[in-house]
XYZ file of C-alpha atoms in Angstrom:
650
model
C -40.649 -22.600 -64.907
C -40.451 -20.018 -67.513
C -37.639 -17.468 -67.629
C -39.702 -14.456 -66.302
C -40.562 -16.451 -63.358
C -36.639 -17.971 -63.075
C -35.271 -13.866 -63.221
C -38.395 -12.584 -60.978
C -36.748 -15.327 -58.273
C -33.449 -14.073 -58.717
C -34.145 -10.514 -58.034
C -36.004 -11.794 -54.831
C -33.023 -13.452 -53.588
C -30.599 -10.745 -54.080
C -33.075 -8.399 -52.940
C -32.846 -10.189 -49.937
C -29.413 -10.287 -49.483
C -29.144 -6.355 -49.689
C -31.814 -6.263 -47.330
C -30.354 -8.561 -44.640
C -26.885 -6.754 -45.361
C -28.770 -3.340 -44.841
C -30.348 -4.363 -41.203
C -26.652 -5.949 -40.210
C -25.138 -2.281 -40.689
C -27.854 -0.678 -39.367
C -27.633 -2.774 -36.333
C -24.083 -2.375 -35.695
C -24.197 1.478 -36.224
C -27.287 1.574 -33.653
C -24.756 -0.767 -31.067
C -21.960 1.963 -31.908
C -23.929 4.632 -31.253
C -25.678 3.108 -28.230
C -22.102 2.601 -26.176
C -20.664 5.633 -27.491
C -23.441 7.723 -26.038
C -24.013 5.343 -22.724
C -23.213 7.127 -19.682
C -23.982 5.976 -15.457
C -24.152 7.859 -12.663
C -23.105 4.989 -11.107
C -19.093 5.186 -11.368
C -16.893 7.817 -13.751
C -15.880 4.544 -16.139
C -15.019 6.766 -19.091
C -15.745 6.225 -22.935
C -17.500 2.971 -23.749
C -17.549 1.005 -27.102
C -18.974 -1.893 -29.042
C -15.932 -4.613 -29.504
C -18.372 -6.790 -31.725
C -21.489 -8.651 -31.963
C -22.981 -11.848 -33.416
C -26.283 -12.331 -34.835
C -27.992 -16.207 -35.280
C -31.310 -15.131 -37.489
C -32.422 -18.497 -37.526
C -32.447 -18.687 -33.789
C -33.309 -15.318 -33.250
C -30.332 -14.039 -31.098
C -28.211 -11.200 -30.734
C -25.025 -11.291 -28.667
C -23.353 -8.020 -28.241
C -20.002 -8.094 -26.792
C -18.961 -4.380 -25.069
C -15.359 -3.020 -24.678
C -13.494 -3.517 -21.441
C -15.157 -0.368 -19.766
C -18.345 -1.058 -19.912
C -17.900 -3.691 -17.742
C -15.814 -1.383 -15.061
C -19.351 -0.019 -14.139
C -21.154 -1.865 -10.990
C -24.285 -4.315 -11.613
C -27.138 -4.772 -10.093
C -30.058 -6.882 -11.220
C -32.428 -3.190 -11.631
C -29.782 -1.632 -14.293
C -28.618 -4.816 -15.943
C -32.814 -4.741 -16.525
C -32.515 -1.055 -17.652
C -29.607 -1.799 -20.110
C -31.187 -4.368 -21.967
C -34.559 -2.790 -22.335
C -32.836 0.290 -23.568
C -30.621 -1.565 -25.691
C -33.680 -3.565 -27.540
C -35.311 0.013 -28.225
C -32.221 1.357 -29.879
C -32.039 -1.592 -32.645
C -33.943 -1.654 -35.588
C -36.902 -4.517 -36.533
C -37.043 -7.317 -36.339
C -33.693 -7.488 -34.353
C -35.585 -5.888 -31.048
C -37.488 -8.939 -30.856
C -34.352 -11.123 -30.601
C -33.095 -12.599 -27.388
C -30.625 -10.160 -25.913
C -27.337 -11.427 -24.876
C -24.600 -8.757 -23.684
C -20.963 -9.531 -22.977
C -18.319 -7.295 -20.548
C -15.859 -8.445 -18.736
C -15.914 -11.778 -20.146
C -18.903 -12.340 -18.613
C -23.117 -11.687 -19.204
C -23.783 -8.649 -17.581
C -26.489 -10.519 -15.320
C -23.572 -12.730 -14.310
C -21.321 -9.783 -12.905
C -24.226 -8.599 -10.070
C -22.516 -9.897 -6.739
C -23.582 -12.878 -5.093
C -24.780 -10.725 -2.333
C -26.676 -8.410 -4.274
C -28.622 -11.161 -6.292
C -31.700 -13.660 -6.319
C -30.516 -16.552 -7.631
C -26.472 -17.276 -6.891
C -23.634 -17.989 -9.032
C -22.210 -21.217 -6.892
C -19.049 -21.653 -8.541
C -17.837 -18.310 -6.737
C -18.911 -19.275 -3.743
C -16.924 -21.425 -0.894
C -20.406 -22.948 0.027
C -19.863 -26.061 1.791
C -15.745 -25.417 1.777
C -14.455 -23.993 5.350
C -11.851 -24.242 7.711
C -12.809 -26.912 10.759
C -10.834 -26.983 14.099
C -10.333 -24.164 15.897
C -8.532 -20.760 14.369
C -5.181 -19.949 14.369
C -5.351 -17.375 17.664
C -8.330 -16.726 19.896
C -8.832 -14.187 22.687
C -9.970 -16.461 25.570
C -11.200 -13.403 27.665
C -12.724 -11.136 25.969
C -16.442 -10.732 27.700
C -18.431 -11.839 24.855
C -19.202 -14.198 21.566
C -19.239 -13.754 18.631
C -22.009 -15.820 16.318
C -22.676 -13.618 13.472
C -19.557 -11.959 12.623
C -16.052 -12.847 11.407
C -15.294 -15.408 14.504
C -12.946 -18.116 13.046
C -12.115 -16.480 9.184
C -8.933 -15.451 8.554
C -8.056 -12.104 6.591
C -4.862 -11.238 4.823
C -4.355 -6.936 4.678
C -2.029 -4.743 4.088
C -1.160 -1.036 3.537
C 0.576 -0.067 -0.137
C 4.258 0.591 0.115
C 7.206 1.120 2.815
C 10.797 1.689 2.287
C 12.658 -0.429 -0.093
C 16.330 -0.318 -1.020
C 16.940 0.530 -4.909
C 19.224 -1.550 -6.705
C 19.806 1.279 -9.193
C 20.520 3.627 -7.038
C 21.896 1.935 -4.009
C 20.000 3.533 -1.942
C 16.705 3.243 0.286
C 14.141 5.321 -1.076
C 10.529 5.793 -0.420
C 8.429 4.399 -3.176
C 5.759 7.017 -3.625
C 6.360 10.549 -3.689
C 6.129 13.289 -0.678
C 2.670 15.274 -1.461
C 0.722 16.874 0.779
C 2.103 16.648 4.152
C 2.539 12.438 3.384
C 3.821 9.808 1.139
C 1.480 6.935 0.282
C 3.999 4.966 2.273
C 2.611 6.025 5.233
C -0.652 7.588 4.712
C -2.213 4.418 4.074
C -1.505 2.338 6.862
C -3.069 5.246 9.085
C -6.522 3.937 7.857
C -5.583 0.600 7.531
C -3.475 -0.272 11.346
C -5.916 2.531 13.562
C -9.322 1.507 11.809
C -9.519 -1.151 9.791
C -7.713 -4.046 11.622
C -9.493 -3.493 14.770
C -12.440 -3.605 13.278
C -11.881 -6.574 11.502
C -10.427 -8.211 14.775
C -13.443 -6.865 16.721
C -16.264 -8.798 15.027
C -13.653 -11.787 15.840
C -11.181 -12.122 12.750
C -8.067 -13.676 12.801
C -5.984 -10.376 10.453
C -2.222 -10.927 9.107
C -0.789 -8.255 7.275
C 2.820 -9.098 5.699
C 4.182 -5.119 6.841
C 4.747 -4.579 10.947
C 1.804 -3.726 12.134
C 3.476 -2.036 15.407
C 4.997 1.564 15.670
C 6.589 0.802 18.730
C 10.522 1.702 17.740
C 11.735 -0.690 20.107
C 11.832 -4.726 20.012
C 12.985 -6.706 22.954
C 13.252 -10.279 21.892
C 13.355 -12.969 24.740
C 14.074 -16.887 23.747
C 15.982 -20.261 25.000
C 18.759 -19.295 22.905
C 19.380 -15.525 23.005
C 17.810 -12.809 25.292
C 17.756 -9.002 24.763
C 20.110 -8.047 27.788
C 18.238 -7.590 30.941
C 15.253 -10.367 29.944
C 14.953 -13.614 31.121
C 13.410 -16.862 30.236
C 12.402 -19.664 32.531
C 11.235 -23.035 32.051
C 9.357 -24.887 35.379
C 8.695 -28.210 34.765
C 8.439 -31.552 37.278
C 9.469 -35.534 37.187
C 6.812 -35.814 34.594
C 6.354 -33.238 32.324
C 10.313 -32.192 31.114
C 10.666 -29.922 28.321
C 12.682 -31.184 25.395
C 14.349 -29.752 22.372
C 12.319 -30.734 19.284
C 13.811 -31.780 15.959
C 13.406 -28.614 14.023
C 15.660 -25.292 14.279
C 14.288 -22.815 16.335
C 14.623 -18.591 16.320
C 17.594 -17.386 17.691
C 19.008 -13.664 17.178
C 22.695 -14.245 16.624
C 23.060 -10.464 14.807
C 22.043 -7.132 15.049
C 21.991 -6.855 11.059
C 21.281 -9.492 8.680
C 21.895 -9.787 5.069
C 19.967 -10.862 2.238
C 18.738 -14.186 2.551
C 19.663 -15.007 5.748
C 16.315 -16.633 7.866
C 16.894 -16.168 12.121
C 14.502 -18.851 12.148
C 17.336 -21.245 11.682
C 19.737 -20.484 13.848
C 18.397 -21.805 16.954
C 16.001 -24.544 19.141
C 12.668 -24.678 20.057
C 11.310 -26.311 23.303
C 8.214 -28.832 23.057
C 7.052 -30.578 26.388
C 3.721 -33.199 26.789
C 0.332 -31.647 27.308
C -2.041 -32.324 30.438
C -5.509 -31.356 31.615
C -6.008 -29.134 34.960
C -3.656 -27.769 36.452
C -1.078 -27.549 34.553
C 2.303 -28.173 35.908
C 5.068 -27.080 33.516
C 5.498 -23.899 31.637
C 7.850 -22.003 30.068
C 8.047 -17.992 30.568
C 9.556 -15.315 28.380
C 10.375 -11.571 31.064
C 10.759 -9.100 28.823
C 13.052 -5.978 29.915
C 11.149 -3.050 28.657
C 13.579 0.182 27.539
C 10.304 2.599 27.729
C 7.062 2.220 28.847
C 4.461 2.140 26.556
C 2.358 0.268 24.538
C 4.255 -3.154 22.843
C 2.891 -5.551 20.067
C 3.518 -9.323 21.524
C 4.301 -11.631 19.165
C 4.727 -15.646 19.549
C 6.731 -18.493 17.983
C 6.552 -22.151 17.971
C 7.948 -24.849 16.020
C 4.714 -27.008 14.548
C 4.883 -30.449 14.942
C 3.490 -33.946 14.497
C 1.773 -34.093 17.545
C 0.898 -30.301 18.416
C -1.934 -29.206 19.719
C -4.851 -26.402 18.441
C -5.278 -24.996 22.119
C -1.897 -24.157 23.396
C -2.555 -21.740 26.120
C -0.789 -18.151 26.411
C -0.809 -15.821 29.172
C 0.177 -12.395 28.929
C 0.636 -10.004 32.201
C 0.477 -6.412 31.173
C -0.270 -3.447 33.112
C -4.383 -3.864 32.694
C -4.042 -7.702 33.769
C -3.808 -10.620 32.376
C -4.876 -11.663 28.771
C -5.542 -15.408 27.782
C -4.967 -16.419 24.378
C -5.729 -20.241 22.639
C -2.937 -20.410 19.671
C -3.563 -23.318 17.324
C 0.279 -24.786 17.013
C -0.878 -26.977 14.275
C -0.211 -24.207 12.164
C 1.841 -21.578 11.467
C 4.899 -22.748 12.986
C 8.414 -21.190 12.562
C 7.161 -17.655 11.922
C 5.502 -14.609 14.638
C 2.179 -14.961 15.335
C 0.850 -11.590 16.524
C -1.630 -11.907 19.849
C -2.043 -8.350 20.567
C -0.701 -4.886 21.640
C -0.195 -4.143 25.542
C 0.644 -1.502 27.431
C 3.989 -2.550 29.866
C 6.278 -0.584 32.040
C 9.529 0.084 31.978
C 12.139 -2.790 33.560
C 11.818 -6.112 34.133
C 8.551 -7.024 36.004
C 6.624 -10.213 37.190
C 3.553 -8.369 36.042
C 5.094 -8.067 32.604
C 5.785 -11.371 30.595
C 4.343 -14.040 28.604
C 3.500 -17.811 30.230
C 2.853 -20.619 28.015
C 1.138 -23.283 30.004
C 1.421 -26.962 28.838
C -2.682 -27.695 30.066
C -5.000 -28.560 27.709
C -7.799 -30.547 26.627
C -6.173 -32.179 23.868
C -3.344 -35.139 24.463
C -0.181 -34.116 22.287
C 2.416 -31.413 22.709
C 2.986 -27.627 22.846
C 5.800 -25.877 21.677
C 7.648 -22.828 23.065
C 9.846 -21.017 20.913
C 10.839 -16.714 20.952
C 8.597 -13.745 21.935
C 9.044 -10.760 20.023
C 7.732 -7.243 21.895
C 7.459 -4.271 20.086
C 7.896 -3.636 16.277
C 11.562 -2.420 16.081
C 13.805 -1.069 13.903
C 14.813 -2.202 10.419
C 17.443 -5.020 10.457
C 17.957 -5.799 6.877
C 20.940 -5.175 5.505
C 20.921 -3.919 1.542
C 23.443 -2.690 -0.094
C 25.862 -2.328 3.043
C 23.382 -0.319 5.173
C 19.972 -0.613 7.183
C 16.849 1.115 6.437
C 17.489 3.502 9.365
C 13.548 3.722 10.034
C 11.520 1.942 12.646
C 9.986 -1.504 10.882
C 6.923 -0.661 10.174
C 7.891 2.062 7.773
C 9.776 -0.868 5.506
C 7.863 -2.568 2.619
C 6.721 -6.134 3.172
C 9.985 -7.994 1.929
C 11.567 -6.746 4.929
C 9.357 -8.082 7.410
C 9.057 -11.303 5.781
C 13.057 -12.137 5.819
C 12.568 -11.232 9.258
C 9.479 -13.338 10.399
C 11.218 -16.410 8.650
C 9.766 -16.871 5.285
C 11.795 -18.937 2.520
C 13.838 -16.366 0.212
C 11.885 -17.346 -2.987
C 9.015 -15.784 -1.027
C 10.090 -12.306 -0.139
C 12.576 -12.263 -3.170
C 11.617 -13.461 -6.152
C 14.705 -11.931 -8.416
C 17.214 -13.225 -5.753
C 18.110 -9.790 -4.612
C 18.166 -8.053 -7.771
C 14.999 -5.854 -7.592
C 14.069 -5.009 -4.084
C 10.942 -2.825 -5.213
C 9.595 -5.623 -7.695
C 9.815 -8.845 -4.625
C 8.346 -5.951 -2.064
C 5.178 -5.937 -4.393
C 5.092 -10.009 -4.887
C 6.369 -10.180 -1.462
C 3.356 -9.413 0.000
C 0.787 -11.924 -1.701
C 3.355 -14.908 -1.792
C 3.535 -14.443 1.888
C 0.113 -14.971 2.367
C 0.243 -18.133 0.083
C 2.880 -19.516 2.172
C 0.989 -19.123 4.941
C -1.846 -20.834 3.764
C -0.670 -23.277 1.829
C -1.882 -26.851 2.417
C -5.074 -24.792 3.893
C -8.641 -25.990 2.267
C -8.363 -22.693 0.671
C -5.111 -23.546 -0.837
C -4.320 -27.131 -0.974
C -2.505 -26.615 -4.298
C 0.377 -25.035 -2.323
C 2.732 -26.143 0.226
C 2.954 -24.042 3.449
C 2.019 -23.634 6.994
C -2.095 -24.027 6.662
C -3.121 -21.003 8.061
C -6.853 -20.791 6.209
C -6.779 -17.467 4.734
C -9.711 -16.564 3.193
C -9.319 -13.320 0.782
C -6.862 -10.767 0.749
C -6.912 -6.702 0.799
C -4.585 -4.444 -0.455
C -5.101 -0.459 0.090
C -3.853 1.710 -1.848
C -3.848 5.229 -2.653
C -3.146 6.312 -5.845
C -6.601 6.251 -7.758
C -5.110 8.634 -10.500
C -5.010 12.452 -10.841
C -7.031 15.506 -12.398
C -6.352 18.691 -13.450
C -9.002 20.257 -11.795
C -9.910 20.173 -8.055
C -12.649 17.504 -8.293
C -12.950 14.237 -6.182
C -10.762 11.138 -7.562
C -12.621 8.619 -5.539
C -12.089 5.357 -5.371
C -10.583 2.962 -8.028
C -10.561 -0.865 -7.294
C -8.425 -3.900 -9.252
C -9.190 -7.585 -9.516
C -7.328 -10.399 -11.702
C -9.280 -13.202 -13.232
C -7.676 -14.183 -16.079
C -5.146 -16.388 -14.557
C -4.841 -19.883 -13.616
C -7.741 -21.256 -15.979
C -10.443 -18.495 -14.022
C -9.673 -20.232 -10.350
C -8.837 -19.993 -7.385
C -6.028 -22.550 -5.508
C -9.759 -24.034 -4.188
C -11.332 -24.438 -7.570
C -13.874 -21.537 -6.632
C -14.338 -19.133 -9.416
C -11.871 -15.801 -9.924
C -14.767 -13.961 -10.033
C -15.346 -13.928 -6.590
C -12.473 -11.195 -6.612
C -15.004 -8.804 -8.828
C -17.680 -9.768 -6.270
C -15.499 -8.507 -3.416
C -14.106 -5.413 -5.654
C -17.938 -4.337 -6.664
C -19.266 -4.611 -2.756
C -16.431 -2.392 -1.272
C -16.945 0.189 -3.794
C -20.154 0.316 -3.699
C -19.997 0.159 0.042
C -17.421 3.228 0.353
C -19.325 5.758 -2.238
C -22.609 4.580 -0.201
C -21.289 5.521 3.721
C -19.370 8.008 2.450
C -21.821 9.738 0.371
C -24.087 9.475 3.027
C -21.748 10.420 6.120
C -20.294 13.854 4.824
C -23.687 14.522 2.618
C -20.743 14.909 -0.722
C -21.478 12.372 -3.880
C -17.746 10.374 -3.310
C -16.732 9.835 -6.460
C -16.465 6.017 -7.509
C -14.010 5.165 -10.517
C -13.697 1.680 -12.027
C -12.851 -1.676 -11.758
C -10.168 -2.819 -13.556
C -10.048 -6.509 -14.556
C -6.046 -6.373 -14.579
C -2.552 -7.907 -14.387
C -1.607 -7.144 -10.797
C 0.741 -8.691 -8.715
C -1.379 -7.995 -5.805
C -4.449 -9.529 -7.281
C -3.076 -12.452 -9.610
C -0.658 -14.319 -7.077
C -3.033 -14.896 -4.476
C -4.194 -18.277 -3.929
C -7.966 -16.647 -2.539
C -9.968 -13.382 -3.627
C -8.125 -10.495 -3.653
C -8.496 -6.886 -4.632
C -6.606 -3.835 -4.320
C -8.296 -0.474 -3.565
C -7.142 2.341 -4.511
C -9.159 4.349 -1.582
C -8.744 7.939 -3.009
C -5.451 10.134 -4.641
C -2.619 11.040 -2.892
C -2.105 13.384 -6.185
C -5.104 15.462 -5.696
C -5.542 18.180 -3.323
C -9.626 17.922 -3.085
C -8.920 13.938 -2.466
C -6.329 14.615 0.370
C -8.651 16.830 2.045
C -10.822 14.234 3.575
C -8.163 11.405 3.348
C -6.126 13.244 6.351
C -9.778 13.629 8.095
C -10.219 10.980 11.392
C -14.158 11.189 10.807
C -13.514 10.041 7.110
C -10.776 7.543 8.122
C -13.466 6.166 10.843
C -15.690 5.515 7.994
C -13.649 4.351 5.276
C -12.302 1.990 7.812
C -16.028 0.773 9.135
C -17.452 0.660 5.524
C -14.285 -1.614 3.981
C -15.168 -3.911 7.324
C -18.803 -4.504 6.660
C -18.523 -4.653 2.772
C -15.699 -7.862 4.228
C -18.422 -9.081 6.676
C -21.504 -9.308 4.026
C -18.806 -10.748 1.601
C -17.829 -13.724 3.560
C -20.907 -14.212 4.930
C -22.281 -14.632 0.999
C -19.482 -16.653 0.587
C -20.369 -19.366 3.533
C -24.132 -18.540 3.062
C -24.367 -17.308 6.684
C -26.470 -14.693 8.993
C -24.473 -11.304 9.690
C -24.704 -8.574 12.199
C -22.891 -5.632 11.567
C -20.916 -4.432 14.916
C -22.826 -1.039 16.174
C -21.763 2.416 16.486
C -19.909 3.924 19.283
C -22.062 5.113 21.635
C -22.352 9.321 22.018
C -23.597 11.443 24.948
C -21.338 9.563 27.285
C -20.987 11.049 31.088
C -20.068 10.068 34.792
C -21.521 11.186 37.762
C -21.009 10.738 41.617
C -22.810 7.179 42.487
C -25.260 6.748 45.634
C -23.099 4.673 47.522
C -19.108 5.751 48.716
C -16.407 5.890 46.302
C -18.930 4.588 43.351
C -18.873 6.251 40.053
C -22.178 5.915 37.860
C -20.816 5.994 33.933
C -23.809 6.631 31.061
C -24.345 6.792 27.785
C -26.495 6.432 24.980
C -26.624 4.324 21.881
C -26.363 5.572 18.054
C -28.700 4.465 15.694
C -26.975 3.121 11.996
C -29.749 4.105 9.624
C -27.424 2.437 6.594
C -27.706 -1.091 8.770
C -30.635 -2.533 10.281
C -28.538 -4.854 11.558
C -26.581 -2.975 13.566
C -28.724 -2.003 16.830
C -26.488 -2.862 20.397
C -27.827 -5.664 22.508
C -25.065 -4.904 25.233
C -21.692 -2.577 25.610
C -18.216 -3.128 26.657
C -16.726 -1.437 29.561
C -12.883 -1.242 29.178
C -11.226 0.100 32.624
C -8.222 1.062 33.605
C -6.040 2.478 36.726
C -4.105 5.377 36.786
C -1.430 5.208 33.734
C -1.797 1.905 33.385
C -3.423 -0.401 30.539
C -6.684 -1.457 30.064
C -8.478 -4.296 31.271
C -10.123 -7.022 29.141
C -13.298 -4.998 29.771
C -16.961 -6.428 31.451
C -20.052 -6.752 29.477
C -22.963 -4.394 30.014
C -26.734 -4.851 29.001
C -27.848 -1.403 30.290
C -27.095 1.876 29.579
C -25.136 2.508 32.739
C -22.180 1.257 35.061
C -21.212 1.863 38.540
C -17.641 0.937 39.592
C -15.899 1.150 42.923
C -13.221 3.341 42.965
């Protein structure tokens, strides 16, 4: 080779390295401008950015990795198809013809659409195959109808924000959010979440904890084998064969009016435990409450679990619309209250007021019979030398937990030092103690109550200076614990659950009111809330207590209705994607109700018509449940209708 050829060569080659330097910049500028300039009307995600991007010539690939907010935005199969063939006609030849890979969130974009929302699933944030067997914790033996396609057997963990804590620093108990328009997120929350949401929940047949008291009632009467609240009573029957027995573990007793700081009533007592038998039974054990004030009265159950308890341990409870049965599964959850449900009682000491525990059932083993807690109460925590001074459920969730028996590393992390940091952890490592040695956390040691995902609302979404819509704002951890969950399943199956709700509120909501609800982002984030449980968990910050426009629907019932109905079904099509089952979403009330004089004497005809859901095929009413009462008493269990009418005999 002569020297004109060897130079002509060498030009080539550099030539070529200016020219593959050239289409790098260009490439990165058109990825830089591309973000800087992208925009969805999908959620208000702010300013977006290239972080970096890789190019493999030989291979023909382009990975482009986005800053954290493009990935706050929602996916769905249709725009992560938009993206990319926008993002191919931005970049310069021959680049466009590359494959296409883009990273946010740690993740392909393809990869963050929801299980729900897409063709082919990601099965390593799914439970699949993974589920709780046996039956659940509590069951509602007479309500008038089954439930096949809802939440019947899963367990939910939910709570609302903040309460009352006591402040180290200032020795005093403070609220933790400020007072703004006519509230404090301390309390404005849990007016969605206790009205709304949990019946909803429990409705389509789900088991719901949430770690704050769930009952305004400002009384408590506690009855138990140890200690009574004066005036109540309880009352063992057994016979020659069936004797009830203390067991080996401490039982709840209430020695004090005030406790301090790690101090667990769950200690300072017995618990009774006496053999099981089929039909009829012939022991029990009865707790007769003396009720201060009529009214309506959370009841709440305990029970020591033991070696040989049984999963059907049958509960009566008299109240003034009848008599409820409940089924409580005693091989869990022992040594803590297990809620059954809220009654309305009167005043005094009645035989048509109390709680039996029967020892019949169709397993051979034990059942255990402990305290029964009615009403919610007062705060009984003593920090700093004094009580709250407000009725329980106004307290944060560290509180409640000291009082419902949970180990002191639970409900206080920093060993009293920071009240408001262990009310925050306080209410996820509840929930973990609950459920550990569950399938869904076997990592953990607890009582194996099979919680399946957790909930935290919230209201502070963030503030503007002008008087538009906030929205919604919603938070999910998974960069903890090597990307899994106490099960092995995937962290991402917190984004899943974050994405659905969102997109569930901003589409009923939207749609309800006929005003675009403004949807923020989601934040892949270092929460307490969202990084300690052992299952999927989000926060959602619903809307801002900060701004005015915000707080004018948030104090609206209508809106609460809905916010309340579209959290439940986003819950119901995400654990139903999670078990890869059929759902039916529970229908709307019905409207046009009225009552008329029947045919026959002293009948009453009641009618009413159904409301179509136009958002949910699904949700069409195959029957209707008629809930009765008498005078100013309580409410029956109700009777299931198929028509559109009801006589009754008054």
């Amino acid at each position: 080779m002569n020297k004109f050829a060897i130079f002509l060569l060498g030009c080539l080659c550099l030539a070529g390295a200016v020219s593959g330097q050239s289409l790098e910049q260009t490439t990165e500028q058109r990825l830089k401008d591309f973000f800087a300039n992208y925009e969805t009307s999908y959620a208000r995600i702010g300013k977006c950015g290239l972080e970096r991007f890789e190019v493999e010539h030989e291979k023909k690939v382009l990975r482009v990795y986005a800053s954290p907010t493009f990935g706050y935005q929602p996916f769905t199969e249709e725009n992560v198809s938009v993206i990319y063939r926008l993002l191919k006609q931005s970049l310069p030849g021959p680049v466009n013809y590359y494959t296409l890979q883009v990273y946010a969130d740690g993740k392909l974009i393809e990869d963050l659409v929801p299980n729900a929302y897409r063709k082919k699933q990601d099965k390593t944030r799914l439970y699949g195959k993974l589920d709780a067997k046996g039956n659940p914790w509590v069951t509602n033996v007479s309500r008038p109808y089954e439930i096949s396609r809802g939440l019947e057997g899963r367990h939910i963990a939910l709570w609302q924000s903040h309460g009352k804590v006591y402040r180290n620093e200032r020795n005093e108990w403070r609220w933790q959010r400020p007072r703004l328009f006519c509230t404090t997120e301390d309390l404005f929350t849990q007016s969605f979440v206790v009205p709304y949401l949990i019946p909803m929940l429990e409705n389509a047949g789900a088991v719901v904890f949430t770690p704050r008291e769930r009952d305004w009632q400002r009384h408590e009467v506690i009855v138990d084998n140890n200690t009574c609240t004066k005036g109540s009573h309880y009352l063992e029957v057994e016979d020659k064969k069936y004797r009830w027995q203390d067991t080996d573990k401490p039982g709840f007793a209430q020695k004090y009016q005030q406790y301090p700081d790690n101090y667990n009533p769950f200690t300072d007592g017995t618990a009774r435990f006496i053999p099981t038998q089929g039909q009829p039974e012939k022991a029990f054990a009865e707790w007769i409450p003396d009720i201060p004030e009529k009214g309506k009265y959370a009841v709440y159950v305990s029970y020591q679990t033991l070696p040989e308890s049984v999963s059907d341990a049958k509960y009566l409870v008299f109240h003034n619309g009848g008599v409820t049965e409940f089924k409580v599964n005693q091989q869990m959850g022992g040594g803590t209250w297990v809620y059954l449900g809220t009654f309305e009682f009167d005043k005094g000491r009645n035989d048509y007021g109390m709680v039996v525990l029967s020892n019949e059932s169709s397993q051979k083993g034990v059942v255990c019979a402990d305290a029964v807690r009615f009403g919610g109460g007062m705060g009984n925590i003593v920090r700093g030398g004094q009580v709250s001074g407000v009725p329980r459920y106004l307290e944060g969730a560290r509180y409640w937990a000291q009082w419902a028996g949970m180990p002191y590393p639970v409900y206080s992390k920093s060993e009293g030092k920071n009240d408001y940091t262990d009310d925050i952890n306080a209410r996820s490592l509840t929930v973990n103690y609950l459920s550990g040695g569950s399938v869904y956390n076997p990592t953990e040691e607890g009582l194996k109550v099979p919680f399946e995902m957790t909930l935290g609302l919230h209201s502070d979404a963030g503030f503007k200076t002008d008087d538009e819509l906030v929205g919604s704002l919603g938070i999910y951890t998974t960069d903890f614990n090597d990307g899994k969950l106490n099960s092995g399943v995937s962290r991402y199956a917190s984004r899943d659950l974050t994405d659905m709700v969102l997109t569930g509120l901003q589409r009923d909501i939207s749609s309800r009111f006929g005003v675009q609800w403004a949807r923020r982002s989601m934040w892949n984030r270092n929460y307490s809330e969202t990084r300690l449980p052992a299952v999927p968990s989000m926060i959602l910050e619903l809307l801002s207590h900060q701004n005015f426009a915000d707080m004018k629907w948030g104090h609206n019932p209508d809106f609460k209705f809905t916010v309340g109905r579209s959290v439940y079904k986003s819950v119901l099509k995400f654990l139903s994607t999670m078990h890869g089952t059929d759902y039916v979403v529970q229908p709307l009330p019905v409207n046009h109700f009225a009552i008329r004089e029947g045919k026959k004497k002293n009948t009453f005809t009641l009618n009413w018509n159904p409301v179509e859901d136009v958002m949910e095929p699904t949700a069409k009413p195959q029957g209707y449940i008629v809930y009765t009462r008498i005078g100013y008493g309580g409410f029956d269990n109700g009777v299931y209708v198929r028509k559109l009418e009801y006589t009754v005999k008054v």
